[in-house]
Structure formats: structure tokens, C-alpha cells
Amino acid sequence: MEQNEQITAMPRIGDKAPEFKAVTTQGEINFPSDYKGKWVILFSHPADFTPVCTSEFMTFAKMEPEFNALNCQLVGLSVDGLYSHIAWLRTIKDKIEFKGMKNMEVTFPLIEDITMNVAKKYGMIQPGESSTKAVRAVFFIDPKGMIRAIIYYPLSLGRNFDELKRALIAMQTADTYSIATPADWRPGDDVIVPTAGSCGIAKERMESNDEMTCYDWFFCTKPLAIEKVLVK
Ligand code: BEZ
């Protein structure tokens, strides 16, 4: 490790989202207090005017209404400056056409973080990958300002936006219905009911033939209609 390389503890799932004030393409923000009562996807990208990032920003812009409809705001960050951000977003809108997306206007805030203050607080600088660029980090922060999920991708790998939306809906559904979601769950699929906490309940579950399906006493699922999951 370099002598001047600072070790910062990375925030973890279940931690309060670290606070910061920042300049963005939509004005100054106080994070996370400006977003109280809303979910936030706070994400970093390595650099403006790069191809993978451009494809991601166009996709975020296209999907922003879908995230907003789920009570979720998008906030982006890179260690570039404000004028670079503005120039890049203007170029995307005016010149880039990709996979049927064109004239894509990015209206969510993009943080300028030349000092790397925020990126370091959130463990977005991972020197093994790059010490001058943020990796592709995604933090899901809930309406109480708690970190609920974190996904990291390397510089060369564009994010899967279906998965970001699926993860958000799954966490919101788990909160609303006190259930969990199995592998590859999608809205409309069966959900997992909490594991039996007593021998009596385990027995009851195995013997009852109500709406639950039990593969064994500890693994029971039940239907949850898509209308109940996607209702807003
Ligand atoms: C890109 O967004 O294309 C990119 C950025 C940094 C390193 C590699 C790729």
C-alpha cells in the first residue's frame, strides 16, 4: 500500500448512509436528508465521456420514470468536475443514439467529486481496480436513510438495469409483506414465508393444505399476486 493511501471503512448493509453535502448538475444536495421518505439509488461511474458509462446513463435516463414510480430517486457520482458533467450530459442528449435511445436527457443529479470525498466515504474508490476512478458501485438506501443493498461492478462491466429494478421491488415487497424472495424471483412469483419458529408451527405447516406450499418444514412459499406487488 502507498504511504499516503488512506484506508476508509466501507459502509455496509444495515449502516446509516454516510452524510455529505455536494454540488450536482441539479444544484446542491444534502444527503441523505433531502431524500427522507424516499428510496435512493446512489451510484458511481468511472468517468464522463466514456462508452460504458454513456450507455449506462442513457439507460438510467430512460428508466428514471420507472424508478420514480417506485418512490425511488437516482443520484449519480463520478470524480469528474461539474463542467465536464454538464458537457457530457449535453453531448448525450444532442448526439448519441444507442439501442433505440436518443435525445436522452439526464434530469437526476450527477455529483461532482473531484476531491473524492464522497467516493471515499462510500468505498467507491477501489485502488486494485483504479485509484483515479470510481468503480461502478450501486447503493440502495431506504426511506429511513439506511443502506439496504450494495452491488459493485468493475470498470469494464455495464450494469444490469433489470436487476437493479428487480432488487428494489423485492426489498420493497419484503418490507410490505414481511416475506423473503427466492432465487430469480420476479413480481408475480411465489414468495417465501418466514421459517417456522417453533416445533408447533413447523408441524402445522407440514400438515395444513392452505395456500402455502411447503417443500419441508423450513421452506414454505405462498402466492403473492403481481397486482399486490406493483400497487403504488
Ligand atoms: C467506460 O465507461 O467505457 C469505461 C470507463 C473506465 C474504464 C473502462 C471503461
PDB file of C-alpha atoms and ligand atoms in Angstrom:
ATOM      1  CA  MET A   1       0.000   0.000   0.000  1.00  0.00           C
ATOM      2  CA  GLU A   2       1.209   3.520  -0.862  1.00  0.00           C
ATOM      3  CA  GLN A   3       2.213   5.626   2.132  1.00  0.00           C
ATOM      4  CA  ASN A   4      -0.464   8.274   1.501  1.00  0.00           C
ATOM      5  CA  GLU A   5      -3.207   5.771   0.700  1.00  0.00           C
ATOM      6  CA  GLN A   6      -5.953   6.241   3.228  1.00  0.00           C
ATOM      7  CA  ILE A   7      -7.924   3.272   4.495  1.00  0.00           C
ATOM      8  CA  THR A   8     -11.580   4.149   4.919  1.00  0.00           C
ATOM      9  CA  ALA A   9     -14.084   1.681   6.304  1.00  0.00           C
ATOM     10  CA  MET A  10     -16.634   0.886   3.621  1.00  0.00           C
ATOM     11  CA  PRO A  11     -20.284   1.327   4.551  1.00  0.00           C
ATOM     12  CA  ARG A  12     -22.124  -1.942   4.941  1.00  0.00           C
ATOM     13  CA  ILE A  13     -25.670  -3.207   4.564  1.00  0.00           C
ATOM     14  CA  GLY A  14     -27.589  -2.125   7.677  1.00  0.00           C
ATOM     15  CA  ASP A  15     -25.447   1.004   8.236  1.00  0.00           C
ATOM     16  CA  LYS A  16     -26.832   4.522   8.130  1.00  0.00           C
ATOM     17  CA  ALA A  17     -25.952   6.101   4.787  1.00  0.00           C
ATOM     18  CA  PRO A  18     -22.915   8.380   5.372  1.00  0.00           C
ATOM     19  CA  GLU A  19     -23.911  12.057   5.223  1.00  0.00           C
ATOM     20  CA  PHE A  20     -22.466  14.567   2.776  1.00  0.00           C
ATOM     21  CA  LYS A  21     -23.158  17.868   1.056  1.00  0.00           C
ATOM     22  CA  ALA A  22     -22.359  18.002  -2.659  1.00  0.00           C
ATOM     23  CA  VAL A  23     -22.562  20.098  -5.798  1.00  0.00           C
ATOM     24  CA  THR A  24     -24.500  18.352  -8.578  1.00  0.00           C
ATOM     25  CA  THR A  25     -25.784  19.065 -12.077  1.00  0.00           C
ATOM     26  CA  GLN A  26     -29.137  19.855 -10.414  1.00  0.00           C
ATOM     27  CA  GLY A  27     -27.766  22.143  -7.673  1.00  0.00           C
ATOM     28  CA  GLU A  28     -26.518  21.427  -4.166  1.00  0.00           C
ATOM     29  CA  ILE A  29     -27.783  18.400  -2.253  1.00  0.00           C
ATOM     30  CA  ASN A  30     -27.671  17.365   1.392  1.00  0.00           C
ATOM     31  CA  PHE A  31     -27.504  13.614   1.508  1.00  0.00           C
ATOM     32  CA  PRO A  32     -29.434  11.657   2.674  1.00  0.00           C
ATOM     33  CA  SER A  33     -31.647  14.221   4.443  1.00  0.00           C
ATOM     34  CA  ASP A  34     -33.006  15.705   1.176  1.00  0.00           C
ATOM     35  CA  TYR A  35     -34.333  12.232   0.326  1.00  0.00           C
ATOM     36  CA  LYS A  36     -36.134  11.388   3.579  1.00  0.00           C
ATOM     37  CA  GLY A  37     -39.191   9.227   2.876  1.00  0.00           C
ATOM     38  CA  LYS A  38     -37.868   8.038  -0.490  1.00  0.00           C
ATOM     39  CA  TRP A  39     -35.697   5.192  -1.684  1.00  0.00           C
ATOM     40  CA  VAL A  40     -32.469   6.298  -3.384  1.00  0.00           C
ATOM     41  CA  ILE A  41     -30.165   4.504  -5.781  1.00  0.00           C
ATOM     42  CA  LEU A  42     -26.800   6.243  -5.276  1.00  0.00           C
ATOM     43  CA  PHE A  43     -24.399   5.038  -7.942  1.00  0.00           C
ATOM     44  CA  SER A  44     -20.892   5.850  -9.116  1.00  0.00           C
ATOM     45  CA  HIS A  45     -19.382   5.643 -12.579  1.00  0.00           C
ATOM     46  CA  PRO A  46     -15.699   5.803 -13.553  1.00  0.00           C
ATOM     47  CA  ALA A  47     -15.569   8.813 -15.876  1.00  0.00           C
ATOM     48  CA  ASP A  48     -17.522  11.163 -18.131  1.00  0.00           C
ATOM     49  CA  PHE A  49     -17.123  10.772 -21.914  1.00  0.00           C
ATOM     50  CA  THR A  50     -16.536   7.021 -21.759  1.00  0.00           C
ATOM     51  CA  PRO A  51     -18.607   4.461 -23.661  1.00  0.00           C
ATOM     52  CA  VAL A  52     -19.843   2.047 -20.972  1.00  0.00           C
ATOM     53  CA  CYS A  53     -20.807   4.965 -18.719  1.00  0.00           C
ATOM     54  CA  THR A  54     -22.616   6.668 -21.610  1.00  0.00           C
ATOM     55  CA  SER A  55     -24.672   3.527 -22.286  1.00  0.00           C
ATOM     56  CA  GLU A  56     -25.499   3.327 -18.558  1.00  0.00           C
ATOM     57  CA  PHE A  57     -26.545   6.977 -18.261  1.00  0.00           C
ATOM     58  CA  MET A  58     -28.824   6.671 -21.274  1.00  0.00           C
ATOM     59  CA  THR A  59     -30.424   3.606 -19.698  1.00  0.00           C
ATOM     60  CA  PHE A  60     -30.775   5.290 -16.286  1.00  0.00           C
ATOM     61  CA  ALA A  61     -32.400   8.288 -18.013  1.00  0.00           C
ATOM     62  CA  LYS A  62     -34.804   6.022 -19.912  1.00  0.00           C
ATOM     63  CA  MET A  63     -35.747   4.112 -16.752  1.00  0.00           C
ATOM     64  CA  GLU A  64     -35.891   7.085 -14.379  1.00  0.00           C
ATOM     65  CA  PRO A  65     -39.727   7.338 -14.591  1.00  0.00           C
ATOM     66  CA  GLU A  66     -39.978   3.629 -13.674  1.00  0.00           C
ATOM     67  CA  PHE A  67     -37.748   4.133 -10.612  1.00  0.00           C
ATOM     68  CA  ASN A  68     -39.614   7.320  -9.638  1.00  0.00           C
ATOM     69  CA  ALA A  69     -42.913   5.404  -9.833  1.00  0.00           C
ATOM     70  CA  LEU A  70     -41.426   3.067  -7.208  1.00  0.00           C
ATOM     71  CA  ASN A  71     -40.740   6.061  -4.908  1.00  0.00           C
ATOM     72  CA  CYS A  72     -37.046   5.878  -5.806  1.00  0.00           C
ATOM     73  CA  GLN A  73     -34.733   8.732  -6.828  1.00  0.00           C
ATOM     74  CA  LEU A  74     -31.496   8.324  -8.756  1.00  0.00           C
ATOM     75  CA  VAL A  75     -28.277  10.098  -7.763  1.00  0.00           C
ATOM     76  CA  GLY A  76     -25.075   9.606  -9.783  1.00  0.00           C
ATOM     77  CA  LEU A  77     -21.440  10.407  -8.989  1.00  0.00           C
ATOM     78  CA  SER A  78     -18.044  10.460 -10.634  1.00  0.00           C
ATOM     79  CA  VAL A  79     -14.763  12.085  -9.691  1.00  0.00           C
ATOM     80  CA  ASP A  80     -15.046  14.471 -12.662  1.00  0.00           C
ATOM     81  CA  GLY A  81     -15.876  18.180 -12.305  1.00  0.00           C
ATOM     82  CA  LEU A  82     -19.195  19.941 -12.793  1.00  0.00           C
ATOM     83  CA  TYR A  83     -18.405  21.420 -16.238  1.00  0.00           C
ATOM     84  CA  SER A  84     -17.275  18.053 -17.562  1.00  0.00           C
ATOM     85  CA  HIS A  85     -20.560  16.565 -16.283  1.00  0.00           C
ATOM     86  CA  ILE A  86     -22.598  19.307 -17.962  1.00  0.00           C
ATOM     87  CA  ALA A  87     -20.723  18.968 -21.274  1.00  0.00           C
ATOM     88  CA  TRP A  88     -21.066  15.168 -21.245  1.00  0.00           C
ATOM     89  CA  LEU A  89     -24.809  15.216 -20.480  1.00  0.00           C
ATOM     90  CA  ARG A  90     -25.335  17.790 -23.265  1.00  0.00           C
ATOM     91  CA  THR A  91     -23.410  15.558 -25.695  1.00  0.00           C
ATOM     92  CA  ILE A  92     -25.513  12.545 -24.718  1.00  0.00           C
ATOM     93  CA  LYS A  93     -28.713  14.497 -25.362  1.00  0.00           C
ATOM     94  CA  ASP A  94     -27.606  16.145 -28.595  1.00  0.00           C
ATOM     95  CA  LYS A  95     -25.512  13.499 -30.312  1.00  0.00           C
ATOM     96  CA  ILE A  96     -25.743   9.957 -29.021  1.00  0.00           C
ATOM     97  CA  GLU A  97     -28.148   7.352 -30.308  1.00  0.00           C
ATOM     98  CA  PHE A  98     -27.798   3.879 -28.802  1.00  0.00           C
ATOM     99  CA  LYS A  99     -30.145   0.877 -28.904  1.00  0.00           C
ATOM    100  CA  GLY A 100     -33.116   2.985 -29.939  1.00  0.00           C
ATOM    101  CA  MET A 101     -32.442   5.604 -27.240  1.00  0.00           C
ATOM    102  CA  LYS A 102     -31.881   9.158 -28.474  1.00  0.00           C
ATOM    103  CA  ASN A 103     -32.301  12.722 -27.126  1.00  0.00           C
ATOM    104  CA  MET A 104     -31.931  11.226 -23.657  1.00  0.00           C
ATOM    105  CA  GLU A 105     -31.994  13.987 -21.066  1.00  0.00           C
ATOM    106  CA  VAL A 106     -30.439  13.182 -17.690  1.00  0.00           C
ATOM    107  CA  THR A 107     -32.532  15.102 -15.167  1.00  0.00           C
ATOM    108  CA  PHE A 108     -31.369  13.354 -11.985  1.00  0.00           C
ATOM    109  CA  PRO A 109     -28.424  14.878 -10.077  1.00  0.00           C
ATOM    110  CA  LEU A 110     -24.868  13.923 -11.010  1.00  0.00           C
ATOM    111  CA  ILE A 111     -22.434  14.738  -8.196  1.00  0.00           C
ATOM    112  CA  GLU A 112     -19.064  16.344  -8.930  1.00  0.00           C
ATOM    113  CA  ASP A 113     -16.497  14.755  -6.665  1.00  0.00           C
ATOM    114  CA  ILE A 114     -13.062  15.926  -7.740  1.00  0.00           C
ATOM    115  CA  THR A 115     -11.876  15.723  -4.130  1.00  0.00           C
ATOM    116  CA  MET A 116     -13.088  12.083  -3.967  1.00  0.00           C
ATOM    117  CA  ASN A 117     -14.613  12.940  -0.594  1.00  0.00           C
ATOM    118  CA  VAL A 118     -17.905  11.190  -1.242  1.00  0.00           C
ATOM    119  CA  ALA A 119     -16.408   8.370  -3.311  1.00  0.00           C
ATOM    120  CA  LYS A 120     -14.008   7.507  -0.482  1.00  0.00           C
ATOM    121  CA  LYS A 121     -16.760   7.682   2.155  1.00  0.00           C
ATOM    122  CA  TYR A 122     -18.749   5.120   0.174  1.00  0.00           C
ATOM    123  CA  GLY A 123     -15.853   2.819  -0.750  1.00  0.00           C
ATOM    124  CA  MET A 124     -16.281   3.656  -4.431  1.00  0.00           C
ATOM    125  CA  ILE A 125     -12.522   4.013  -4.993  1.00  0.00           C
ATOM    126  CA  GLN A 126     -11.041   0.535  -5.083  1.00  0.00           C
ATOM    127  CA  PRO A 127      -7.315   1.005  -5.798  1.00  0.00           C
ATOM    128  CA  GLY A 128      -6.785  -2.556  -7.048  1.00  0.00           C
ATOM    129  CA  GLU A 129      -9.119  -1.648  -9.929  1.00  0.00           C
ATOM    130  CA  SER A 130      -8.261   2.083 -10.225  1.00  0.00           C
ATOM    131  CA  SER A 131      -7.005   4.716  -7.803  1.00  0.00           C
ATOM    132  CA  THR A 132      -8.160   7.603 -10.023  1.00  0.00           C
ATOM    133  CA  LYS A 133     -11.662   6.451 -10.979  1.00  0.00           C
ATOM    134  CA  ALA A 134     -14.657   5.173  -9.040  1.00  0.00           C
ATOM    135  CA  VAL A 135     -15.801   1.611  -9.722  1.00  0.00           C
ATOM    136  CA  ARG A 136     -19.448   1.029 -10.676  1.00  0.00           C
ATOM    137  CA  ALA A 137     -20.992   0.961  -7.188  1.00  0.00           C
ATOM    138  CA  VAL A 138     -24.737   0.870  -6.521  1.00  0.00           C
ATOM    139  CA  PHE A 139     -26.117   1.690  -3.063  1.00  0.00           C
ATOM    140  CA  PHE A 140     -29.810   1.118  -2.339  1.00  0.00           C
ATOM    141  CA  ILE A 141     -30.819   3.456   0.504  1.00  0.00           C
ATOM    142  CA  ASP A 142     -34.253   3.153   2.080  1.00  0.00           C
ATOM    143  CA  PRO A 143     -36.685   5.918   3.131  1.00  0.00           C
ATOM    144  CA  LYS A 144     -35.117   5.961   6.627  1.00  0.00           C
ATOM    145  CA  GLY A 145     -31.628   6.561   5.216  1.00  0.00           C
ATOM    146  CA  MET A 146     -30.373   3.014   5.845  1.00  0.00           C
ATOM    147  CA  ILE A 147     -28.205   1.102   3.357  1.00  0.00           C
ATOM    148  CA  ARG A 148     -30.197  -1.932   2.266  1.00  0.00           C
ATOM    149  CA  ALA A 149     -28.173  -3.411  -0.599  1.00  0.00           C
ATOM    150  CA  ILE A 150     -24.832  -2.773  -2.306  1.00  0.00           C
ATOM    151  CA  ILE A 151     -23.722  -4.042  -5.712  1.00  0.00           C
ATOM    152  CA  TYR A 152     -20.261  -3.442  -7.182  1.00  0.00           C
ATOM    153  CA  TYR A 153     -19.170  -3.908 -10.783  1.00  0.00           C
ATOM    154  CA  PRO A 154     -15.691  -3.439 -12.286  1.00  0.00           C
ATOM    155  CA  LEU A 155     -14.904  -0.698 -14.806  1.00  0.00           C
ATOM    156  CA  SER A 156     -15.430  -2.858 -17.885  1.00  0.00           C
ATOM    157  CA  LEU A 157     -18.853  -4.245 -16.922  1.00  0.00           C
ATOM    158  CA  GLY A 158     -22.026  -2.256 -17.601  1.00  0.00           C
ATOM    159  CA  ARG A 159     -24.759  -2.748 -15.014  1.00  0.00           C
ATOM    160  CA  ASN A 160     -27.872  -4.892 -15.470  1.00  0.00           C
ATOM    161  CA  PHE A 161     -30.768  -2.459 -15.050  1.00  0.00           C
ATOM    162  CA  ASP A 162     -33.452  -5.140 -14.883  1.00  0.00           C
ATOM    163  CA  GLU A 163     -31.631  -6.484 -11.835  1.00  0.00           C
ATOM    164  CA  LEU A 164     -31.459  -3.037 -10.182  1.00  0.00           C
ATOM    165  CA  LYS A 165     -35.226  -2.644 -10.606  1.00  0.00           C
ATOM    166  CA  ARG A 166     -35.912  -6.238  -9.533  1.00  0.00           C
ATOM    167  CA  ALA A 167     -33.810  -5.797  -6.378  1.00  0.00           C
ATOM    168  CA  LEU A 168     -35.631  -2.569  -5.472  1.00  0.00           C
ATOM    169  CA  ILE A 169     -39.083  -4.132  -5.930  1.00  0.00           C
ATOM    170  CA  ALA A 170     -38.035  -7.257  -3.998  1.00  0.00           C
ATOM    171  CA  MET A 171     -36.835  -5.206  -0.999  1.00  0.00           C
ATOM    172  CA  GLN A 172     -39.977  -3.067  -1.012  1.00  0.00           C
ATOM    173  CA  THR A 173     -42.124  -6.231  -1.198  1.00  0.00           C
ATOM    174  CA  ALA A 174     -40.196  -7.856   1.662  1.00  0.00           C
ATOM    175  CA  ASP A 175     -40.810  -4.739   3.791  1.00  0.00           C
ATOM    176  CA  THR A 176     -44.526  -4.522   2.980  1.00  0.00           C
ATOM    177  CA  TYR A 177     -45.443  -8.200   3.355  1.00  0.00           C
ATOM    178  CA  SER A 178     -42.760  -9.494   5.787  1.00  0.00           C
ATOM    179  CA  ILE A 179     -41.675 -12.168   3.330  1.00  0.00           C
ATOM    180  CA  ALA A 180     -38.452 -13.058   1.551  1.00  0.00           C
ATOM    181  CA  THR A 181     -37.898 -13.670  -2.152  1.00  0.00           C
ATOM    182  CA  PRO A 182     -36.312 -16.799  -3.630  1.00  0.00           C
ATOM    183  CA  ALA A 183     -33.647 -17.070  -6.316  1.00  0.00           C
ATOM    184  CA  ASP A 184     -34.515 -15.236  -9.532  1.00  0.00           C
ATOM    185  CA  TRP A 185     -37.834 -14.018  -8.050  1.00  0.00           C
ATOM    186  CA  ARG A 186     -39.890 -11.725 -10.220  1.00  0.00           C
ATOM    187  CA  PRO A 187     -43.120  -9.898  -9.335  1.00  0.00           C
ATOM    188  CA  GLY A 188     -45.976 -12.427  -9.518  1.00  0.00           C
ATOM    189  CA  ASP A 189     -43.806 -15.391  -8.456  1.00  0.00           C
ATOM    190  CA  ASP A 190     -44.403 -17.156  -5.124  1.00  0.00           C
ATOM    191  CA  VAL A 191     -42.650 -15.646  -2.099  1.00  0.00           C
ATOM    192  CA  ILE A 192     -41.030 -17.288   0.911  1.00  0.00           C
ATOM    193  CA  VAL A 193     -42.801 -17.141   4.275  1.00  0.00           C
ATOM    194  CA  PRO A 194     -40.607 -16.725   7.368  1.00  0.00           C
ATOM    195  CA  THR A 195     -39.209 -20.041   8.618  1.00  0.00           C
ATOM    196  CA  ALA A 196     -41.280 -21.700  11.364  1.00  0.00           C
ATOM    197  CA  GLY A 197     -40.042 -20.519  14.755  1.00  0.00           C
ATOM    198  CA  SER A 198     -41.409 -23.380  16.825  1.00  0.00           C
ATOM    199  CA  CYS A 199     -41.993 -27.147  16.552  1.00  0.00           C
ATOM    200  CA  GLY A 200     -45.751 -26.493  16.692  1.00  0.00           C
ATOM    201  CA  ILE A 201     -45.703 -24.151  13.735  1.00  0.00           C
ATOM    202  CA  ALA A 202     -43.394 -26.479  11.776  1.00  0.00           C
ATOM    203  CA  LYS A 203     -45.884 -29.350  12.322  1.00  0.00           C
ATOM    204  CA  GLU A 204     -48.861 -27.182  11.428  1.00  0.00           C
ATOM    205  CA  ARG A 205     -47.242 -26.071   8.205  1.00  0.00           C
ATOM    206  CA  MET A 206     -46.448 -29.606   7.090  1.00  0.00           C
ATOM    207  CA  GLU A 207     -49.986 -30.789   7.865  1.00  0.00           C
ATOM    208  CA  SER A 208     -52.062 -27.884   6.575  1.00  0.00           C
ATOM    209  CA  ASN A 209     -53.043 -27.639   2.946  1.00  0.00           C
ATOM    210  CA  ASP A 210     -53.910 -23.965   2.802  1.00  0.00           C
ATOM    211  CA  GLU A 211     -52.350 -21.568   0.313  1.00  0.00           C
ATOM    212  CA  MET A 212     -48.798 -22.423   1.383  1.00  0.00           C
ATOM    213  CA  THR A 213     -46.552 -24.910  -0.392  1.00  0.00           C
ATOM    214  CA  CYS A 214     -44.006 -26.484   1.962  1.00  0.00           C
ATOM    215  CA  TYR A 215     -41.011 -28.275   0.446  1.00  0.00           C
ATOM    216  CA  ASP A 216     -40.002 -29.085   4.018  1.00  0.00           C
ATOM    217  CA  TRP A 217     -40.854 -27.519   7.393  1.00  0.00           C
ATOM    218  CA  PHE A 218     -38.255 -24.741   6.945  1.00  0.00           C
ATOM    219  CA  PHE A 219     -39.004 -23.912   3.299  1.00  0.00           C
ATOM    220  CA  CYS A 220     -42.539 -22.731   2.592  1.00  0.00           C
ATOM    221  CA  THR A 221     -43.798 -20.442  -0.159  1.00  0.00           C
ATOM    222  CA  LYS A 222     -47.113 -18.751  -0.878  1.00  0.00           C
ATOM    223  CA  PRO A 223     -48.543 -16.874  -3.840  1.00  0.00           C
ATOM    224  CA  LEU A 224     -48.388 -13.082  -3.893  1.00  0.00           C
ATOM    225  CA  ALA A 225     -50.335 -11.583  -6.775  1.00  0.00           C
ATOM    226  CA  ILE A 226     -48.452  -9.237  -9.081  1.00  0.00           C
ATOM    227  CA  GLU A 227     -51.131  -6.569  -8.511  1.00  0.00           C
ATOM    228  CA  LYS A 228     -50.228  -6.577  -4.807  1.00  0.00           C
ATOM    229  CA  VAL A 229     -46.518  -6.238  -5.563  1.00  0.00           C
ATOM    230  CA  LEU A 230     -46.723  -3.489  -8.147  1.00  0.00           C
ATOM    231  CA  VAL A 231     -49.510  -1.478  -6.486  1.00  0.00           C
ATOM    232  CA  LYS A 232     -48.415   2.076  -5.687  1.00  0.00           C
TER     233      LYS A 232
HETATM  234  C1  BEZ B   1     -16.287   3.128 -19.889  1.00  0.00           C
HETATM  235  O1  BEZ B   1     -17.233   3.661 -19.303  1.00  0.00           O
HETATM  236  O2  BEZ B   1     -16.355   2.788 -21.058  1.00  0.00           O
HETATM  237  C2  BEZ B   1     -15.035   2.858 -19.139  1.00  0.00           C
HETATM  238  C3  BEZ B   1     -14.610   3.731 -18.154  1.00  0.00           C
HETATM  239  C4  BEZ B   1     -13.439   3.487 -17.484  1.00  0.00           C
HETATM  240  C5  BEZ B   1     -12.679   2.370 -17.799  1.00  0.00           C
HETATM  241  C6  BEZ B   1     -13.123   1.482 -18.770  1.00  0.00           C
HETATM  242  C7  BEZ B   1     -14.311   1.730 -19.441  1.00  0.00           C
END
